[in-house]
PDB file of C-alpha atoms in Angstrom:
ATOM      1  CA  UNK G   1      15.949 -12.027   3.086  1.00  0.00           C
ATOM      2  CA  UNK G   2      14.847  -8.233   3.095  1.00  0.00           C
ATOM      3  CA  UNK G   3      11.458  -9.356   1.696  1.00  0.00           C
ATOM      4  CA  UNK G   4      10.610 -11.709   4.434  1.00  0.00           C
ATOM      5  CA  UNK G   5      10.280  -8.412   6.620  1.00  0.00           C
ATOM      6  CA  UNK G   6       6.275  -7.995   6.776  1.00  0.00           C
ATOM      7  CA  UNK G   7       5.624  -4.547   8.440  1.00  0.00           C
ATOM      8  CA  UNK G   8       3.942  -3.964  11.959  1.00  0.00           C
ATOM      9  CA  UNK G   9       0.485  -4.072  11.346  1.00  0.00           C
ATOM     10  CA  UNK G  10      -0.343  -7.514  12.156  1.00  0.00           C
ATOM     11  CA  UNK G  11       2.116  -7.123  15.318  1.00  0.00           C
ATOM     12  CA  UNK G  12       0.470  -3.747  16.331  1.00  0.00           C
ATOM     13  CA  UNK G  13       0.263  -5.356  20.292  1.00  0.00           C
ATOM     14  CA  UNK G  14       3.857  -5.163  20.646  1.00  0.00           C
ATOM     15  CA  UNK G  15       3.625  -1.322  20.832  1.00  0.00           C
ATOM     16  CA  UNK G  16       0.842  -1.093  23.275  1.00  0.00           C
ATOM     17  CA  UNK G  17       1.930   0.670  26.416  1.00  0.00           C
ATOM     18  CA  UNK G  18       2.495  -0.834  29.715  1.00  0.00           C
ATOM     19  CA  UNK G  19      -0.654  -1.092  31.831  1.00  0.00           C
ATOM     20  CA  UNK G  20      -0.880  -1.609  35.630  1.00  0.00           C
ATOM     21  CA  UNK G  21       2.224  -4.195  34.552  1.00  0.00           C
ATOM     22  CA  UNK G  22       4.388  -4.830  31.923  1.00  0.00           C
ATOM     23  CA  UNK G  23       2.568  -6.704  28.967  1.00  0.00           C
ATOM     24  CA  UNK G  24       4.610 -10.112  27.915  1.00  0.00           C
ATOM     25  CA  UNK G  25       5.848  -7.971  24.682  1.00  0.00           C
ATOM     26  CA  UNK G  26       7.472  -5.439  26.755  1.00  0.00           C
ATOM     27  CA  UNK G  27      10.843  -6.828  26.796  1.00  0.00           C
ATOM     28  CA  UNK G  28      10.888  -7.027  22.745  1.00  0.00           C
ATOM     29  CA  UNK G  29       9.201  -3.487  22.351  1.00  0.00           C
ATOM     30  CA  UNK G  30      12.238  -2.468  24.718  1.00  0.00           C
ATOM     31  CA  UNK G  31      14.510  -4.229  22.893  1.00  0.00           C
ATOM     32  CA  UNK G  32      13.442  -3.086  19.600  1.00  0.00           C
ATOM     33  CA  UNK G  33      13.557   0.553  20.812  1.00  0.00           C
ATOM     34  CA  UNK G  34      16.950   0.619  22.026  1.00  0.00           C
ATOM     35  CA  UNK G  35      18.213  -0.589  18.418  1.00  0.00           C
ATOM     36  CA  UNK G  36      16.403   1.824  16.381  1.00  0.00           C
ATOM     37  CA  UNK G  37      16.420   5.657  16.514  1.00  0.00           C
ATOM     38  CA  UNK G  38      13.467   7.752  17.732  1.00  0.00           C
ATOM     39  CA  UNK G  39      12.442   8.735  14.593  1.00  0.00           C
ATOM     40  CA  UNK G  40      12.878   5.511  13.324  1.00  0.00           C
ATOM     41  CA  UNK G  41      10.564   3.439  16.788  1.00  0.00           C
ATOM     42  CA  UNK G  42       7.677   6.350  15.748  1.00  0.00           C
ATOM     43  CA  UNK G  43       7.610   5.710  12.253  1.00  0.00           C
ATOM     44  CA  UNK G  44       6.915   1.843  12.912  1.00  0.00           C
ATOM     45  CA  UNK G  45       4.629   2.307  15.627  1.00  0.00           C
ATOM     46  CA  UNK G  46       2.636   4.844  13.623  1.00  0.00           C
ATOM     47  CA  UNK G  47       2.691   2.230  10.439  1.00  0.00           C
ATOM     48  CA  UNK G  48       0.462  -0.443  12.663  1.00  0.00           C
ATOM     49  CA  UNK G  49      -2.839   0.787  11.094  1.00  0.00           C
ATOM     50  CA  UNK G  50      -1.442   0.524   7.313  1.00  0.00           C
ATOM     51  CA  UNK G  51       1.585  -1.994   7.378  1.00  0.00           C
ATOM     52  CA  UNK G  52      -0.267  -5.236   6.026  1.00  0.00           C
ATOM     53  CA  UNK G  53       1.949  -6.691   3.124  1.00  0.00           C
ATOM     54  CA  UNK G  54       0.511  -8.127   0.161  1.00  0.00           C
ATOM     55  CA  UNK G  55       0.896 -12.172   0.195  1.00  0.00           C
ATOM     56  CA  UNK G  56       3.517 -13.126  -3.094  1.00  0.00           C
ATOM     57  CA  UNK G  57       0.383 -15.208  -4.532  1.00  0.00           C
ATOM     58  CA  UNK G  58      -1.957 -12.411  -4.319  1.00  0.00           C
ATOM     59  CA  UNK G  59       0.510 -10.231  -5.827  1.00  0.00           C
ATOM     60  CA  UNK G  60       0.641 -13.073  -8.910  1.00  0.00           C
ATOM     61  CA  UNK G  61      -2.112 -12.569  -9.314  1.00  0.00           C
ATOM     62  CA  UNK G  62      -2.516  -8.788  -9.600  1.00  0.00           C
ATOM     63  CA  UNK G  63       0.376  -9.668 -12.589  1.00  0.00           C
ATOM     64  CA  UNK G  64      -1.848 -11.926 -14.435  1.00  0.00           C
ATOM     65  CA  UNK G  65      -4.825  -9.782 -14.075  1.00  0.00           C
ATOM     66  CA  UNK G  66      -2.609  -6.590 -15.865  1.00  0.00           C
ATOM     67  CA  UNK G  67      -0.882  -9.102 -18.430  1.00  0.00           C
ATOM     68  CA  UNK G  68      -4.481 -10.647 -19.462  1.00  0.00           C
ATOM     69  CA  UNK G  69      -5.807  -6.846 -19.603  1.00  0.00           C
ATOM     70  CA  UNK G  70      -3.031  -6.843 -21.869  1.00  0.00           C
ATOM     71  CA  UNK G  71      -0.230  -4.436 -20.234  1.00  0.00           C
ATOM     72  CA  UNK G  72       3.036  -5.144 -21.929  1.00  0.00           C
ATOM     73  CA  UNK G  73       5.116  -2.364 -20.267  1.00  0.00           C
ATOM     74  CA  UNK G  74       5.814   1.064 -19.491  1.00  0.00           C
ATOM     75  CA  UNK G  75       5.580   3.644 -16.747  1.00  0.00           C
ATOM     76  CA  UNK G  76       4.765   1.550 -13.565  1.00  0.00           C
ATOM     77  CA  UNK G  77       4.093   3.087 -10.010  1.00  0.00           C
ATOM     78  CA  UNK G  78       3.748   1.639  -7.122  1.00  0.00           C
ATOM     79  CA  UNK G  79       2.303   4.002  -4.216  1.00  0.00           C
ATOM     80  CA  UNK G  80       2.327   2.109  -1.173  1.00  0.00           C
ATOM     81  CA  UNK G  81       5.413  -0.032  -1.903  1.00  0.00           C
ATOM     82  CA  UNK G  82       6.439  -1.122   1.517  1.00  0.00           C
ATOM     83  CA  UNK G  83       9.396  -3.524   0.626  1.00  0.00           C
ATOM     84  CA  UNK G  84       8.992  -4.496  -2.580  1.00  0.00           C
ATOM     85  CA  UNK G  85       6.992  -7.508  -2.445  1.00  0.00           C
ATOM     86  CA  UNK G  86       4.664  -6.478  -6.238  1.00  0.00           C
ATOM     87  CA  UNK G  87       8.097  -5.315  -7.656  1.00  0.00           C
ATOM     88  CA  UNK G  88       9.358  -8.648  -6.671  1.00  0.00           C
ATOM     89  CA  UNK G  89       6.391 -10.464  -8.118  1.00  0.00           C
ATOM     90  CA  UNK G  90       6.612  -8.383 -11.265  1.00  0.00           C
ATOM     91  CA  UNK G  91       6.902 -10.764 -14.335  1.00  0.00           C
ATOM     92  CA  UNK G  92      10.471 -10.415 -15.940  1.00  0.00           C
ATOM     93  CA  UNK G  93       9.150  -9.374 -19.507  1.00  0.00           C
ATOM     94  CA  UNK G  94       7.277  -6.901 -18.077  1.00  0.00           C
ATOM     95  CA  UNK G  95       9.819  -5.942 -15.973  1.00  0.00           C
ATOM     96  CA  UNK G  96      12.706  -5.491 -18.399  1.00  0.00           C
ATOM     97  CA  UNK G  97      10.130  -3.014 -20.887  1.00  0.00           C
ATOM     98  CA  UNK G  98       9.187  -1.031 -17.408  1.00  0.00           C
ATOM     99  CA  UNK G  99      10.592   2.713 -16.002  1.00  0.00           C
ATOM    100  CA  UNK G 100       9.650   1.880 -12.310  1.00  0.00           C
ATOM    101  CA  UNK G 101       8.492   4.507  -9.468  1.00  0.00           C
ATOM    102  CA  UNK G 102       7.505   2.778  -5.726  1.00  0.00           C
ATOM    103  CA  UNK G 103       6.531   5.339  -2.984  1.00  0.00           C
ATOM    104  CA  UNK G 104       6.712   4.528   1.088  1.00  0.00           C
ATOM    105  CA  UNK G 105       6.094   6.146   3.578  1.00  0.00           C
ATOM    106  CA  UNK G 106       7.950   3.139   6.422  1.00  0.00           C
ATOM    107  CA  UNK G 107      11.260   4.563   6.794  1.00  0.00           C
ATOM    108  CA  UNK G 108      12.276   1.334   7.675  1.00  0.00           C
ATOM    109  CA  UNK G 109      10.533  -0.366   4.916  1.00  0.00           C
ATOM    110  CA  UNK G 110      11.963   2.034   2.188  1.00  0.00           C
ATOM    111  CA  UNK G 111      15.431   1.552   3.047  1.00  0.00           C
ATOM    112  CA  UNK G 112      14.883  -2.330   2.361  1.00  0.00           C
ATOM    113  CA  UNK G 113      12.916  -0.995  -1.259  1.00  0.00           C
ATOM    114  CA  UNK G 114      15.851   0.935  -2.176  1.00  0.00           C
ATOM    115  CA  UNK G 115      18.475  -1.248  -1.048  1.00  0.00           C
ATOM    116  CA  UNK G 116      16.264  -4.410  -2.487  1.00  0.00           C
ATOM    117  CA  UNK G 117      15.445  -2.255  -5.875  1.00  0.00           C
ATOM    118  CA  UNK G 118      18.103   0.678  -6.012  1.00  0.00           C
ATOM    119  CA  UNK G 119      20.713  -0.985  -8.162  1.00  0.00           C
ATOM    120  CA  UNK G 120      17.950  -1.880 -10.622  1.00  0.00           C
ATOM    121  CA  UNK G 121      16.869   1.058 -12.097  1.00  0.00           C
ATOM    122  CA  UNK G 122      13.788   1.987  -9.441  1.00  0.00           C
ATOM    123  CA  UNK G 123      13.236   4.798  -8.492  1.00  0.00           C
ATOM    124  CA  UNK G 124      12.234   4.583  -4.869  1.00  0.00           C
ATOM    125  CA  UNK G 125      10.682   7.556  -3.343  1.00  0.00           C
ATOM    126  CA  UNK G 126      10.933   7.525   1.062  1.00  0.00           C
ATOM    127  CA  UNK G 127       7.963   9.474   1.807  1.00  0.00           C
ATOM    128  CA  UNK G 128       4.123   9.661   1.908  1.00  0.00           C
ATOM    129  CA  UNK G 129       2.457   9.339  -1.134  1.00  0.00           C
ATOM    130  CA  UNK G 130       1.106  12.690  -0.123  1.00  0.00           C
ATOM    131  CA  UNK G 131       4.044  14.735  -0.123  1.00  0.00           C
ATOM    132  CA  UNK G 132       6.090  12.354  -2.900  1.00  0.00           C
ATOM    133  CA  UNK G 133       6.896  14.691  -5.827  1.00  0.00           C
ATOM    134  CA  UNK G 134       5.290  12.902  -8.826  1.00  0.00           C
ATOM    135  CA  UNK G 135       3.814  13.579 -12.222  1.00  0.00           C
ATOM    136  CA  UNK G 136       0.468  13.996 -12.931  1.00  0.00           C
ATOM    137  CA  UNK G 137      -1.385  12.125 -15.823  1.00  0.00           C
ATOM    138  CA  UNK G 138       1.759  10.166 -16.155  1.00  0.00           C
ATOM    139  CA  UNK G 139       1.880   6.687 -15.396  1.00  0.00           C
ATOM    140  CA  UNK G 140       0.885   3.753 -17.531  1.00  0.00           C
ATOM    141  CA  UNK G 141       0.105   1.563 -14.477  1.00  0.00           C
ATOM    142  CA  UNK G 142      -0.704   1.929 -10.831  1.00  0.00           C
ATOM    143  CA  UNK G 143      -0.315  -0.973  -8.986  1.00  0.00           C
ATOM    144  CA  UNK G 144      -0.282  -2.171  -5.184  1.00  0.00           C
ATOM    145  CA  UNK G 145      -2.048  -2.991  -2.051  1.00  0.00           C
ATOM    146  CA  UNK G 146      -3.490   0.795  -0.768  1.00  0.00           C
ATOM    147  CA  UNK G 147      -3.352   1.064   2.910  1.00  0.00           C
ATOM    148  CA  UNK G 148      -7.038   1.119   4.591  1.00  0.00           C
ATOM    149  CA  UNK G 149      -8.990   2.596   7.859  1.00  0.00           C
ATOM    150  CA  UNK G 150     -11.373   5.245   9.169  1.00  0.00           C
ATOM    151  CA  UNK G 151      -8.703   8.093   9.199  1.00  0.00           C
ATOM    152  CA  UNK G 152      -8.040  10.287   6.224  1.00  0.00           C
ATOM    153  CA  UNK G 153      -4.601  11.095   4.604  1.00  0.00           C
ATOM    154  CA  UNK G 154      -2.552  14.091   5.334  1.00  0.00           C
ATOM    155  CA  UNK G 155      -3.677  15.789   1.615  1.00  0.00           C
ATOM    156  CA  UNK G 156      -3.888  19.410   2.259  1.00  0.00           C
ATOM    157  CA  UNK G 157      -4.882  19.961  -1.327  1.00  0.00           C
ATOM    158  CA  UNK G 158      -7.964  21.160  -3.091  1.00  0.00           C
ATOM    159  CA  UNK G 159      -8.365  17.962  -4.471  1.00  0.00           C
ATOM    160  CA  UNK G 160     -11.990  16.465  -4.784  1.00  0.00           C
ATOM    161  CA  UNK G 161     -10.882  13.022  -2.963  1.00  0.00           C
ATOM    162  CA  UNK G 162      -8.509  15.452   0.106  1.00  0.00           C
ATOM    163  CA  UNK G 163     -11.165  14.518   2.608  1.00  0.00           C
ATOM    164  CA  UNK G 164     -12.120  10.783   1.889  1.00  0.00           C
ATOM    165  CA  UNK G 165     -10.761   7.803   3.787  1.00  0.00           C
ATOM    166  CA  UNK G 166      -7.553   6.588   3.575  1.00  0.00           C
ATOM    167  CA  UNK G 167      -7.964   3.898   0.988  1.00  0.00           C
ATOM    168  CA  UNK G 168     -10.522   5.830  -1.037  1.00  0.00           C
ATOM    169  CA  UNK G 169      -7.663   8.735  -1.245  1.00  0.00           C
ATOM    170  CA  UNK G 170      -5.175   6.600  -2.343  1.00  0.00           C
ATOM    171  CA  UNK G 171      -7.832   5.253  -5.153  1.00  0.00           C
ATOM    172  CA  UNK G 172      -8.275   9.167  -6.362  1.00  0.00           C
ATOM    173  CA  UNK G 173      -5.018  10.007  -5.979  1.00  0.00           C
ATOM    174  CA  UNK G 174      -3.725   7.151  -8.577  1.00  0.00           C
ATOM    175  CA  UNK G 175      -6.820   7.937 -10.503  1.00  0.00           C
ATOM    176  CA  UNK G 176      -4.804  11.651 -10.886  1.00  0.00           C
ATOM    177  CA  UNK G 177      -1.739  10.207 -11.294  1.00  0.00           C
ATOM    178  CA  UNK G 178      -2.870   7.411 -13.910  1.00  0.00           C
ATOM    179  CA  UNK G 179      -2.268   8.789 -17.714  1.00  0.00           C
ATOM    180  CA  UNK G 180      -5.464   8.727 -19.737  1.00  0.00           C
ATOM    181  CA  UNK G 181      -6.353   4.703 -20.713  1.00  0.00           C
ATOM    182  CA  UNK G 182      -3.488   3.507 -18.229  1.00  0.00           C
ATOM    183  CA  UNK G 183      -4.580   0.720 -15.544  1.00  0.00           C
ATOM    184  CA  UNK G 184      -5.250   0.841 -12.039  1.00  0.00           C
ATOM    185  CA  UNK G 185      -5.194  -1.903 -10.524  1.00  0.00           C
ATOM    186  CA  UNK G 186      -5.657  -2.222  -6.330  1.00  0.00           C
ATOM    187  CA  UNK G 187      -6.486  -3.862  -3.605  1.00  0.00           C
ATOM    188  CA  UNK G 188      -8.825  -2.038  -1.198  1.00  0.00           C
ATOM    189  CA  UNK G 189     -10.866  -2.676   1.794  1.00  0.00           C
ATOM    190  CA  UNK G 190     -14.278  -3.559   1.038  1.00  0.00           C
ATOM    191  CA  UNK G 191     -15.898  -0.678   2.436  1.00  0.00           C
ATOM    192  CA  UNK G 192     -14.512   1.277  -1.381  1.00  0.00           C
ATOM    193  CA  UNK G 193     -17.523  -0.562  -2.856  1.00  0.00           C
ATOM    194  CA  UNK G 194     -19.759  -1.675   0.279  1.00  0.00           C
ATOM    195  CA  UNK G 195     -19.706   1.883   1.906  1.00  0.00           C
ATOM    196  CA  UNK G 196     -23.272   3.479   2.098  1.00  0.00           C
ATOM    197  CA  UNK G 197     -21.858   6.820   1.530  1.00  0.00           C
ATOM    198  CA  UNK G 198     -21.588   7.111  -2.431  1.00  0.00           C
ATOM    199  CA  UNK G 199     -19.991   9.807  -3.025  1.00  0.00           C
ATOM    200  CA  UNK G 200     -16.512   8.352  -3.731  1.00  0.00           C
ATOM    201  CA  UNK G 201     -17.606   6.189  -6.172  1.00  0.00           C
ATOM    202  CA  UNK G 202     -19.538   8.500  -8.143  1.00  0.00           C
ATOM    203  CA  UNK G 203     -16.497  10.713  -8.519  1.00  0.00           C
ATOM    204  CA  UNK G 204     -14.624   7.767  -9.683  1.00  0.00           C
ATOM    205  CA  UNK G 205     -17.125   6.601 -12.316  1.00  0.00           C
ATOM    206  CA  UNK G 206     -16.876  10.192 -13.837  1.00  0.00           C
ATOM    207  CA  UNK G 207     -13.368  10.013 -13.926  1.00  0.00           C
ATOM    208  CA  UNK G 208     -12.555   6.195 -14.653  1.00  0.00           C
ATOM    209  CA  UNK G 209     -14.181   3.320 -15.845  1.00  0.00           C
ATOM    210  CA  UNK G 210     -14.288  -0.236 -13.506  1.00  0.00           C
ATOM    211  CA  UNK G 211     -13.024  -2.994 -15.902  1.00  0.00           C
ATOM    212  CA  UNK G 212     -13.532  -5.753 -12.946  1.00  0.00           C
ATOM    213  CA  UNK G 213     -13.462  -6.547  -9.239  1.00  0.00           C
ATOM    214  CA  UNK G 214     -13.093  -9.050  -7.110  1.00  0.00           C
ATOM    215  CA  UNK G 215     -13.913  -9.805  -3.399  1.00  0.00           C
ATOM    216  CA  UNK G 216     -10.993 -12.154  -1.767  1.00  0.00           C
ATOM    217  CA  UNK G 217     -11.406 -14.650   0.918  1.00  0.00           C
ATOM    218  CA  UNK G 218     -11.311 -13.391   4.492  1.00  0.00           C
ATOM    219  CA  UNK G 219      -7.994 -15.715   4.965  1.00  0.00           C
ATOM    220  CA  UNK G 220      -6.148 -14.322   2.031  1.00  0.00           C
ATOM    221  CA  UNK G 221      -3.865 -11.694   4.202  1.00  0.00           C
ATOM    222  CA  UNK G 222      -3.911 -14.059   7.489  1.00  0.00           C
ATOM    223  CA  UNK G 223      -0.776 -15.810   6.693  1.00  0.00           C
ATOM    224  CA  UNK G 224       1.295 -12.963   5.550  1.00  0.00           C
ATOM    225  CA  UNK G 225      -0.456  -9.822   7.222  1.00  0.00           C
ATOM    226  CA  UNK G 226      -1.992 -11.319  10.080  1.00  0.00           C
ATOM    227  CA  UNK G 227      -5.451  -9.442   9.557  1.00  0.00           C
ATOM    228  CA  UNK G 228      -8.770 -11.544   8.268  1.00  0.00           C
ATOM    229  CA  UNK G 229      -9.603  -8.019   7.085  1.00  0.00           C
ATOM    230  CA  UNK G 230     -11.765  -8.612   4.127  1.00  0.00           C
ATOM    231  CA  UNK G 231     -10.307  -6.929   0.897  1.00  0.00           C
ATOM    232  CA  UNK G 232     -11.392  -6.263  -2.790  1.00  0.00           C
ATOM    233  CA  UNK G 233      -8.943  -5.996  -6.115  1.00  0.00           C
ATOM    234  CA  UNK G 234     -10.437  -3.101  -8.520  1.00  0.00           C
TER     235      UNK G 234
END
């Protein structure tokens, strides 16, 4: 049940402020304000740009595409976790050989993770992937659906990737976090590889090397997500 709960993002309208008149989502957006705490109403309105959760057969997917690179098990993190829907996804075998770490930012979303994924051994971290506290060089496999845009991340680091866009960030930052020969494997907007601007991808060829990618079909998040955003898995 907790995992039919798909994020904001492709319901951003529902926040949008009265006009001149009330907009016919006002009612709801009242409604769903006076059950959630203030903290709680910001957090979702603020997750509109990045809340588009991953459809369960594009996360199978992502599972055959690590099992035919031949993962088999280990450290797993997922950075962007929102609910749980790749941990969900995650093939048993590989699951039961797996020490699992999922990161989100949602604070509505992580309580679902941890309440979803608690009790079996993950450990779910309710914060940005910024400020989570996690190991460097550690990790066998990164895994998930990175959130994308024009805005940049809240890194206040000296990192060589701080000042790139949102989904090239969270591309160097697993890249950091990634143990030497583990797998990364994401799905990004297309503007990682169609961008003119280079310069994030010639960091990431000198500190990584692209197995494979593939472009999806403009449908492939309008079902779940609600976006015909057009999205590549590296």
């Amino acid at each position: 049940t907790l995992l039919k709960y798909c994020g904001w993002g492709g319901f951003a309208r529902l926040f949008t402020p009265d006009g001149s008149k009330r907009h016919t989502l006002a009612d709801q957006r009242d409604e769903l304000q006076s059950l959630s705490s203030e903290e709680e109403f910001i957090a979702m309105r603020s997750s509109i740009t990045s809340a588009y959760f991953t459809d369960p057969a594009v996360v199978t997917a992502l599972w055959q595409i690590v099992q035919h690179l031949g993962f088999q098990g280990g450290r797993i993190l997922e950075p962007t976790a929102g609910v749980g829907h790749f941990l969900a996804g995650m093939p048993a075998d590989l699951a039961k050989k797996s020490d699992v770490t999922a990161v989100e930012l949602d604070t509505i979303s992580a309580g679902m993770l941890e309440a979803s994924f608690g009790p079996l051994g993950v450990q779910v971290h309710a914060s940005a992937l910024e400020k989570a506290r996690l190991p460097v060089a550690f990790y066998d496999l990164v895994i998930g659906n990175v959130p994308f845009g024009d805005h940049k991340s809240l890194d206040t680091t000296s990192a060589d990737y701080a000042n790139w866009s949102i989904h090239n960030w969270a591309i160097g930052k697993s890249v950091d976090l990634v143990r030497p020969g583990g797998l990364i494997v994401l799905i990004t907007s297309r503007h990682s590889l169609d961008s003119k601007t280079d310069s994030h991808r010639k960091w990431l060829s000198a500190h990584a090397e692209l197995v494979a990618s593939y472009r999806l079909p403009t449908m492939a998040f309008k079902s779940q997500a609600n976006t015909e955003a057009v999205t590549d898995i590296v």
